[in-house]
XYZ file of C-alpha atoms in Angstrom:
562
model
C 11.180 -24.632 -23.275
C 11.672 -20.987 -24.491
C 8.235 -18.521 -24.602
C 7.963 -15.294 -24.480
C 7.580 -13.110 -21.280
C 4.293 -11.931 -22.107
C 3.536 -15.704 -22.411
C 5.177 -16.917 -19.397
C 3.439 -14.171 -17.006
C -0.142 -14.709 -19.066
C 0.344 -18.203 -17.623
C 1.973 -18.180 -14.585
C 0.467 -18.735 -11.359
C 1.218 -15.268 -8.330
C 1.359 -18.284 -6.159
C 4.225 -20.360 -8.277
C 6.538 -17.469 -7.538
C 9.427 -16.850 -7.135
C 10.640 -18.118 -10.101
C 14.188 -17.994 -11.821
C 14.826 -16.634 -15.642
C 16.843 -17.270 -17.973
C 16.965 -15.110 -21.551
C 17.653 -16.980 -24.490
C 16.568 -13.762 -27.035
C 15.591 -10.551 -28.103
C 16.207 -7.567 -29.082
C 17.216 -6.650 -25.841
C 20.048 -9.721 -25.995
C 22.847 -7.929 -26.941
C 24.280 -6.004 -23.285
C 21.706 -3.732 -24.323
C 20.856 -0.604 -21.651
C 16.456 -1.015 -21.090
C 15.177 1.796 -19.024
C 12.243 1.647 -17.884
C 10.019 3.653 -14.513
C 13.026 5.391 -13.949
C 15.834 1.688 -13.753
C 18.540 1.804 -16.169
C 19.132 -1.573 -16.458
C 20.904 -4.270 -19.388
C 19.522 -7.940 -20.147
C 22.539 -9.719 -22.209
C 21.404 -13.441 -23.840
C 21.431 -16.159 -20.626
C 21.135 -13.053 -17.743
C 19.217 -14.446 -15.304
C 16.374 -13.094 -13.364
C 13.758 -13.617 -10.257
C 10.851 -12.652 -10.763
C 8.984 -11.871 -7.514
C 5.730 -10.657 -8.057
C 3.846 -9.475 -11.162
C 0.740 -6.470 -11.596
C -1.512 -5.395 -14.598
C -0.235 -2.318 -15.237
C -2.512 -0.884 -17.967
C -4.837 -2.544 -20.243
C -4.877 -2.691 -24.366
C -8.895 -2.030 -25.198
C -10.473 -3.116 -28.878
C -13.980 -2.749 -30.114
C -15.930 -5.525 -29.355
C -18.573 -7.484 -32.361
C -20.223 -10.622 -31.435
C -16.585 -11.468 -28.742
C -14.484 -10.463 -31.427
C -12.308 -7.965 -31.965
C -14.105 -5.226 -34.514
C -11.951 -5.601 -37.767
C -12.272 -1.852 -38.212
C -11.401 -1.113 -34.453
C -8.116 0.011 -33.686
C -6.302 -0.776 -29.914
C -6.210 1.799 -27.740
C -4.112 2.239 -24.117
C -6.325 2.644 -21.415
C -4.604 3.942 -17.708
C -6.541 1.524 -14.967
C -7.356 4.981 -14.189
C -9.418 5.946 -16.891
C -12.899 6.591 -15.657
C -15.885 4.686 -15.706
C -17.961 2.195 -14.705
C -18.417 -1.382 -16.653
C -19.562 -4.502 -16.911
C -18.583 -7.519 -17.090
C -19.369 -9.561 -20.064
C -19.678 -13.185 -19.350
C -16.891 -15.539 -20.848
C -18.206 -17.846 -23.204
C -14.786 -20.039 -22.915
C -15.825 -23.087 -20.395
C -13.612 -24.377 -17.203
C -13.004 -27.750 -17.096
C -11.843 -28.237 -12.961
C -12.298 -26.782 -10.419
C -8.034 -26.646 -10.457
C -8.663 -24.622 -13.648
C -11.450 -21.676 -12.279
C -8.604 -21.993 -9.014
C -5.495 -20.832 -11.472
C -7.220 -18.933 -13.348
C -9.862 -16.778 -11.776
C -9.102 -14.248 -8.658
C -10.746 -15.483 -5.270
C -9.727 -13.629 -2.293
C -11.797 -11.951 1.088
C -13.639 -9.624 -0.376
C -16.829 -9.033 -2.758
C -14.535 -8.693 -5.680
C -13.016 -12.340 -5.187
C -16.430 -14.137 -4.688
C -16.620 -15.846 -8.507
C -19.630 -17.637 -9.182
C -20.013 -20.276 -11.834
C -22.605 -22.698 -13.168
C -21.940 -26.516 -13.772
C -23.642 -27.565 -16.933
C -23.928 -31.383 -15.212
C -25.207 -32.407 -11.921
C -22.707 -32.710 -8.512
C -22.907 -35.422 -6.652
C -21.253 -34.986 -2.559
C -21.136 -36.856 0.050
C -24.416 -35.381 1.732
C -25.357 -32.614 -1.385
C -26.192 -32.280 -4.796
C -25.161 -29.367 -6.786
C -28.114 -28.926 -9.386
C -26.194 -28.298 -13.338
C -26.920 -24.261 -14.053
C -27.153 -23.472 -10.381
C -24.528 -20.377 -9.125
C -21.667 -21.779 -6.770
C -20.339 -19.139 -5.706
C -16.364 -19.527 -4.796
C -15.101 -17.914 -1.160
C -11.531 -18.970 -0.897
C -9.641 -21.281 -1.061
C -7.446 -23.931 1.560
C -5.897 -26.700 2.603
C -8.561 -29.338 3.983
C -7.183 -32.574 5.079
C -3.943 -32.520 3.364
C -6.243 -32.239 0.111
C -6.556 -28.405 -1.871
C -9.804 -27.624 -2.170
C -12.221 -23.602 -2.470
C -14.689 -23.459 0.011
C -18.275 -22.451 -2.205
C -21.531 -21.508 -1.040
C -25.140 -22.151 -3.039
C -28.134 -20.602 -2.101
C -31.673 -22.302 -2.574
C -34.457 -20.473 -1.153
C -32.832 -17.700 0.624
C -30.890 -19.815 2.887
C -27.251 -20.223 2.026
C -25.611 -24.102 1.649
C -21.923 -23.818 1.847
C -19.375 -27.076 0.879
C -16.393 -27.602 -0.161
C -15.498 -28.955 -4.075
C -11.747 -30.576 -4.211
C -9.061 -28.744 -6.705
C -8.711 -32.347 -8.666
C -13.383 -31.642 -9.119
C -13.832 -32.378 -12.979
C -16.368 -31.051 -15.435
C -17.283 -28.581 -17.667
C -17.956 -25.272 -15.978
C -19.010 -21.333 -16.995
C -18.835 -17.514 -15.936
C -22.481 -16.279 -14.201
C -23.257 -13.634 -15.175
C -22.289 -10.315 -12.973
C -24.820 -7.028 -12.887
C -22.704 -5.500 -10.737
C -20.087 -2.194 -11.609
C -17.163 -2.170 -11.414
C -14.457 0.093 -11.499
C -11.437 -0.031 -14.540
C -9.030 -0.970 -11.749
C -11.032 -3.354 -9.935
C -11.815 -4.830 -13.332
C -8.120 -4.914 -13.617
C -7.336 -5.768 -10.265
C -10.075 -9.149 -9.573
C -11.498 -9.619 -12.081
C -9.297 -10.583 -15.424
C -8.744 -13.842 -15.759
C -4.937 -15.211 -16.028
C -4.291 -16.381 -19.709
C -7.659 -14.519 -20.591
C -9.106 -11.630 -22.022
C -11.570 -9.779 -20.595
C -15.432 -8.530 -22.238
C -16.943 -5.958 -20.595
C -19.583 -2.993 -21.636
C -19.227 0.316 -20.819
C -21.944 1.702 -19.078
C -20.878 5.553 -17.416
C -18.435 7.421 -18.078
C -17.388 10.562 -16.476
C -17.418 14.153 -18.428
C -14.030 15.167 -16.599
C -12.195 12.730 -19.026
C -11.306 13.641 -22.824
C -12.586 10.357 -24.096
C -12.381 11.242 -27.920
C -8.818 10.485 -28.477
C -9.286 7.459 -27.355
C -13.134 6.050 -27.824
C -15.240 7.227 -29.854
C -17.374 9.484 -29.397
C -20.980 8.206 -27.775
C -19.226 4.935 -26.761
C -21.280 3.267 -25.459
C -20.655 -0.632 -26.542
C -18.560 -3.369 -25.682
C -14.854 -3.663 -25.217
C -12.381 -6.425 -24.659
C -9.223 -6.174 -22.680
C -6.037 -7.361 -23.134
C -3.879 -6.904 -19.521
C -0.379 -5.991 -19.958
C 1.844 -7.051 -16.309
C 4.858 -4.915 -15.440
C 6.991 -8.026 -13.461
C 9.085 -6.953 -10.581
C 12.028 -8.908 -10.858
C 15.752 -9.186 -8.901
C 19.360 -9.934 -10.979
C 21.867 -10.714 -8.968
C 24.649 -8.610 -8.429
C 21.724 -5.976 -7.968
C 20.056 -4.549 -4.907
C 17.228 -2.357 -5.881
C 13.872 -4.225 -7.518
C 13.990 -4.041 -11.466
C 10.893 -3.411 -13.410
C 9.851 -5.465 -16.975
C 6.352 -4.669 -19.050
C 5.456 -8.271 -19.642
C 5.282 -6.926 -23.673
C 8.712 -6.775 -23.908
C 9.781 -7.843 -27.060
C 12.548 -10.862 -25.688
C 12.162 -15.417 -25.019
C 12.962 -16.850 -21.443
C 13.544 -20.234 -20.292
C 11.941 -21.041 -16.340
C 15.707 -22.452 -14.705
C 13.919 -22.414 -11.400
C 14.205 -25.848 -10.935
C 18.042 -26.259 -11.687
C 19.392 -23.129 -9.961
C 19.969 -22.530 -6.416
C 16.971 -19.417 -5.907
C 18.674 -18.135 -2.007
C 21.787 -17.064 -4.253
C 19.582 -13.820 -5.433
C 18.417 -11.022 -2.467
C 15.359 -11.844 -1.440
C 12.545 -8.587 -1.266
C 9.750 -8.889 0.989
C 6.989 -7.106 0.957
C 5.076 -5.387 4.109
C 2.535 -7.912 4.014
C 5.826 -10.421 4.169
C 6.955 -9.459 7.044
C 3.979 -9.105 8.651
C 2.948 -12.293 8.665
C 5.780 -13.423 10.456
C 6.054 -14.336 14.201
C 5.931 -11.921 17.085
C 8.991 -12.932 18.424
C 11.433 -12.472 15.093
C 10.865 -8.504 15.964
C 12.594 -6.791 16.249
C 14.047 -6.352 12.539
C 16.646 -4.018 10.685
C 15.414 -3.911 6.844
C 17.103 -2.323 4.723
C 14.912 -0.714 1.897
C 14.626 -2.406 -2.501
C 12.040 0.315 -2.941
C 10.623 3.003 -1.071
C 6.995 4.208 -0.783
C 6.168 7.594 -3.222
C 4.751 10.176 -1.187
C 5.690 13.674 0.358
C 4.264 13.460 4.214
C 5.945 11.913 6.842
C 7.369 9.383 7.467
C 7.291 8.410 3.607
C 9.591 10.772 2.884
C 11.767 9.275 4.398
C 11.763 5.943 3.332
C 14.051 6.662 0.839
C 15.885 3.623 -1.162
C 19.106 2.009 0.155
C 17.377 3.750 4.175
C 18.284 1.131 6.642
C 15.403 0.432 9.271
C 14.552 -1.034 11.985
C 10.964 -2.708 12.403
C 10.169 -2.898 16.179
C 5.787 -4.813 16.318
C 3.152 -5.726 14.233
C -0.029 -5.041 15.544
C -3.474 -4.361 14.879
C -4.859 -0.421 15.747
C -7.919 1.406 16.421
C -8.093 4.649 13.448
C -11.294 6.922 12.976
C -12.479 7.503 8.997
C -13.316 10.930 8.792
C -13.847 13.128 5.938
C -13.797 16.552 5.426
C -17.587 18.306 5.147
C -17.911 19.821 1.549
C -20.333 20.552 -0.548
C -17.812 20.155 -3.323
C -16.490 16.889 -4.754
C -12.993 17.875 -3.630
C -13.012 16.847 -0.088
C -9.998 14.935 1.481
C -10.765 11.630 3.553
C -8.362 11.282 6.708
C -7.211 8.211 9.084
C -7.005 9.435 12.245
C -5.467 7.830 15.282
C -5.825 7.752 18.743
C -2.852 9.517 19.786
C -3.971 12.541 18.391
C -3.832 15.533 20.581
C -5.893 17.340 19.549
C -9.241 18.232 20.301
C -12.899 18.833 18.966
C -15.525 20.525 18.886
C -19.051 19.504 17.398
C -21.129 20.413 14.617
C -24.717 20.227 14.168
C -25.797 16.991 12.135
C -28.634 16.208 9.523
C -31.195 14.012 9.574
C -33.291 13.145 6.761
C -35.684 10.870 8.719
C -36.939 10.894 11.995
C -36.164 6.995 12.097
C -32.072 8.397 11.800
C -33.308 10.577 15.223
C -34.113 7.472 17.324
C -30.819 5.559 15.806
C -28.231 8.650 17.592
C -30.962 10.039 20.292
C -28.953 9.399 23.483
C -29.338 8.794 26.981
C -26.849 11.277 28.170
C -28.349 13.973 26.773
C -32.294 15.532 24.711
C -30.803 15.384 21.246
C -33.127 18.991 19.998
C -32.994 19.664 16.496
C -35.180 21.519 13.745
C -37.464 20.784 11.215
C -36.282 21.795 7.866
C -39.249 20.055 6.035
C -42.983 20.466 6.031
C -44.408 16.732 7.329
C -48.192 16.620 6.554
C -49.261 13.435 8.916
C -52.448 11.431 7.694
C -53.415 10.487 10.788
C -54.976 12.773 13.425
C -53.124 10.689 16.661
C -49.358 11.589 14.997
C -48.189 15.575 14.660
C -47.562 17.146 11.515
C -44.772 18.909 11.233
C -43.727 22.551 10.179
C -40.550 24.143 8.857
C -39.120 25.843 11.549
C -40.544 23.638 14.248
C -38.439 22.704 17.458
C -38.017 19.107 19.397
C -36.976 17.135 21.523
C -36.151 13.024 21.160
C -37.583 10.964 23.705
C -38.058 7.611 22.794
C -39.977 5.167 20.685
C -42.952 3.898 21.184
C -46.661 2.465 19.103
C -49.797 4.135 18.657
C -52.834 3.133 17.148
C -54.344 4.910 14.978
C -57.529 4.557 12.505
C -56.888 3.215 9.320
C -59.492 2.478 6.770
C -62.146 1.831 9.500
C -59.885 -0.118 11.508
C -57.793 0.312 14.095
C -53.661 -0.745 13.141
C -50.618 -0.169 15.359
C -47.728 2.071 14.144
C -44.558 2.895 15.811
C -44.029 6.420 15.816
C -41.138 8.309 18.197
C -42.351 10.859 21.452
C -40.715 14.301 20.980
C -41.358 17.335 23.209
C -42.240 20.205 21.364
C -40.601 23.183 22.537
C -42.932 26.498 22.418
C -42.538 29.736 22.925
C -43.235 28.899 27.003
C -43.243 25.297 27.010
C -43.669 22.509 25.865
C -45.858 19.978 23.694
C -45.782 16.220 23.696
C -46.141 14.626 20.352
C -45.552 11.546 18.843
C -43.972 11.998 14.993
C -44.279 8.980 12.544
C -41.633 6.898 12.118
C -41.204 6.664 8.400
C -41.850 10.366 8.039
C -39.396 12.131 5.154
C -38.601 15.082 6.786
C -35.335 16.474 7.588
C -33.856 17.564 11.303
C -30.634 19.538 11.791
C -29.537 19.371 14.992
C -29.522 22.380 17.909
C -25.681 22.294 19.697
C -26.154 22.864 23.377
C -22.104 20.928 24.485
C -19.360 23.127 24.451
C -17.704 21.010 25.852
C -14.018 20.343 23.533
C -14.000 16.142 22.693
C -10.289 14.036 22.074
C -11.175 11.266 19.772
C -11.599 8.402 22.003
C -14.072 9.721 23.886
C -16.123 10.597 20.916
C -16.210 7.436 19.997
C -16.771 6.245 22.888
C -19.988 8.666 23.970
C -21.889 9.168 20.657
C -23.027 7.036 17.924
C -21.130 7.622 14.467
C -21.471 9.126 12.109
C -20.549 12.151 13.802
C -19.896 16.192 13.142
C -16.614 18.081 14.623
C -13.834 21.264 14.176
C -10.836 21.337 15.377
C -10.787 23.314 18.208
C -7.582 22.889 19.915
C -4.769 21.112 16.598
C -1.785 19.026 18.017
C 1.080 19.973 18.143
C 3.293 17.581 18.377
C 2.563 17.406 14.622
C 4.107 19.330 12.480
C 1.786 20.018 10.190
C -1.745 19.140 11.495
C -4.261 19.298 8.295
C -7.045 18.548 10.198
C -6.621 22.243 11.359
C -7.217 23.604 8.332
C -10.589 21.817 6.717
C -14.168 24.158 7.643
C -15.384 20.858 9.506
C -14.716 16.685 9.788
C -17.155 14.207 9.254
C -16.191 11.092 11.504
C -18.039 8.281 9.589
C -16.564 4.943 11.438
C -13.801 3.156 13.803
C -12.140 1.059 11.878
C -9.288 -1.517 12.871
C -5.789 -1.755 11.482
C -2.520 -3.469 10.398
C 0.124 -1.131 11.691
C 4.636 -1.967 11.715
C 6.202 -0.145 13.899
C 9.453 1.573 12.818
C 12.529 3.832 13.165
C 15.543 4.623 11.749
C 18.526 2.065 12.262
C 21.290 5.192 12.396
C 19.120 7.843 14.348
C 16.498 5.936 15.945
C 15.264 9.379 17.657
C 11.330 8.655 16.867
C 8.923 5.750 15.973
C 6.329 5.546 13.015
C 3.247 3.866 12.556
C 3.128 2.164 9.211
C 0.218 1.210 6.934
C 0.833 -2.557 5.997
C -1.588 -2.755 3.304
C -1.404 0.556 1.822
C 2.765 1.391 1.450
C 3.536 -0.116 -1.660
C 7.229 -0.941 -0.454
C 10.313 -3.379 -0.528
C 12.904 -4.591 1.943
C 15.579 -7.260 2.279
C 16.046 -8.225 6.400
C 19.474 -7.694 7.131
C 21.900 -10.236 9.682
C 22.165 -6.778 11.854
C 21.419 -6.815 15.906
C 18.772 -4.168 17.151
C 21.447 -1.359 19.581
C 18.082 -1.349 22.072
C 14.263 -3.303 21.473
C 13.208 -0.609 23.028
C 11.390 1.543 20.681
C 11.940 5.479 21.017
C 8.698 7.999 21.640
C 6.050 6.977 18.662
C 5.504 10.498 16.543
C 1.432 10.627 15.484
C 0.432 10.976 12.217
C -2.240 11.982 10.996
C -2.549 9.310 6.692
C -4.555 11.090 3.701
C -6.244 8.645 1.737
C -6.878 8.935 -1.992
C -10.222 8.422 -2.947
C -10.338 5.227 -4.390
C -8.385 4.044 -0.461
C -11.307 5.775 0.895
C -13.659 3.218 -0.944
C -11.721 0.080 -0.124
C -11.319 1.052 3.254
C -15.106 1.000 3.316
C -16.029 -1.569 1.497
C -13.521 -3.794 3.392
C -14.792 -2.718 6.745
C -18.200 -2.761 6.137
C -17.734 -6.801 5.248
C -17.869 -7.235 8.110
C -21.061 -5.599 9.489
C -24.929 -6.451 9.603
C -26.615 -3.800 7.081
C -28.973 -1.757 9.238
C -33.012 -2.454 9.793
C -35.177 -0.611 7.329
C -37.044 2.301 8.537
C -40.105 1.757 8.444
C -42.509 2.084 5.516
C -45.532 4.267 5.465
C -48.765 2.325 5.631
C -50.759 1.570 2.363
């Protein structure tokens, strides 16, 4: 049965890919040449294409009144980088089964992929009853004892209860209200159900964007967002990937079941390659679609080039940001193989509690107070701007409070006087300010800093890495090492001239390859070149979000006695 391309893509589950489509009719059916995203191709009647992927390319927005498109609203096209933060309006249309939720809603490993729903009736399980209107968080979909199910959680009395719901579970399920703020891109990737539109409320916009041509001035209402997808497909006699927008006026028919899907080229993403077993490496591949970017090695990975992929692995990186007061700071991922050296830069600490966290047994932490603090207790020290301290350890002190003795935490320090030292106790809750005084002149490698000091840690390049043609870190006025992360990489080299190898990130590089049945000349990779990867603002925040999911939050600092 034929349908429009838009209707077909809107109803298609990503897990059902790839699909083979036959062009039935449309304005592009008479051998016409179609050009999009720099690719030129023709779509003829009965032409066959294999859809390998699709993603939201842009959003069509209309002003919403009473959950419907306003009759006075014109449709506007919003790019995914349109600035602002948005709140999601809960969908009023129910889902009739868990299978429908799993098919239409994005459920994944990050916090964006944990949607919540409630049932209008109680659901009785073997040893657990989910009450009606109780918020059910969906965490993942997996096969359990031969049956597909969703791993779920409900929270009762601050305690989490885990259970599974089979996809066959029917009922009436509604989306829960979501009080989180999202960017437009986050909504596009995670929060628009398949086959449905999404209503959002604009919470704030950035003044850097001239929105007057897109939305009414001072607009703060609701928008209905309709996604337009970019479809990636393969044609039978072409090596490259074609890109088609889903609103293309053409009708298609799904002929997957009666077509030999192996007769098409099989494009693979870097994620697909990474999922292969270690025994399958090394392998030779041809790049079908290369990444954008001028920095090495991305500028070497052009379409049609053959590469050797030697192995897959996890590698440590330090996420670092430039120390700048303006908003134009750049972010980097620094490998442990970086051969440059760093000198320490002073750190700033907003409270005495922060001093306790970073103090090091190997050296005394020397700080200068930048903010005055008057202690309400005579047993605890009052601080003046310019006071200098050597931080020692945390201890409790007995203070007199409203005629009663009370134990509170304090930070034992030595105040540095002109010719002596004075033992003092700073309250842990004090809202002061301190700047570190650096006596250490030693130069450190990246791995030494991660091993010896508590991150975040401030540094500046003192010796640049001479193996890098242009060491971008050397030009930075200062760097803050924020955290050490672990990421997935592939080790590659050119197949024609394997003089050096490069590490490429699996999840931040959009690249498609096809495997070739060629033997690798040598299984041992050539020398690996060090690459400092610059990451965008969006990639930076995603890295921190993903990494911090596995970390426990730090304990709260002590509160001031009341």
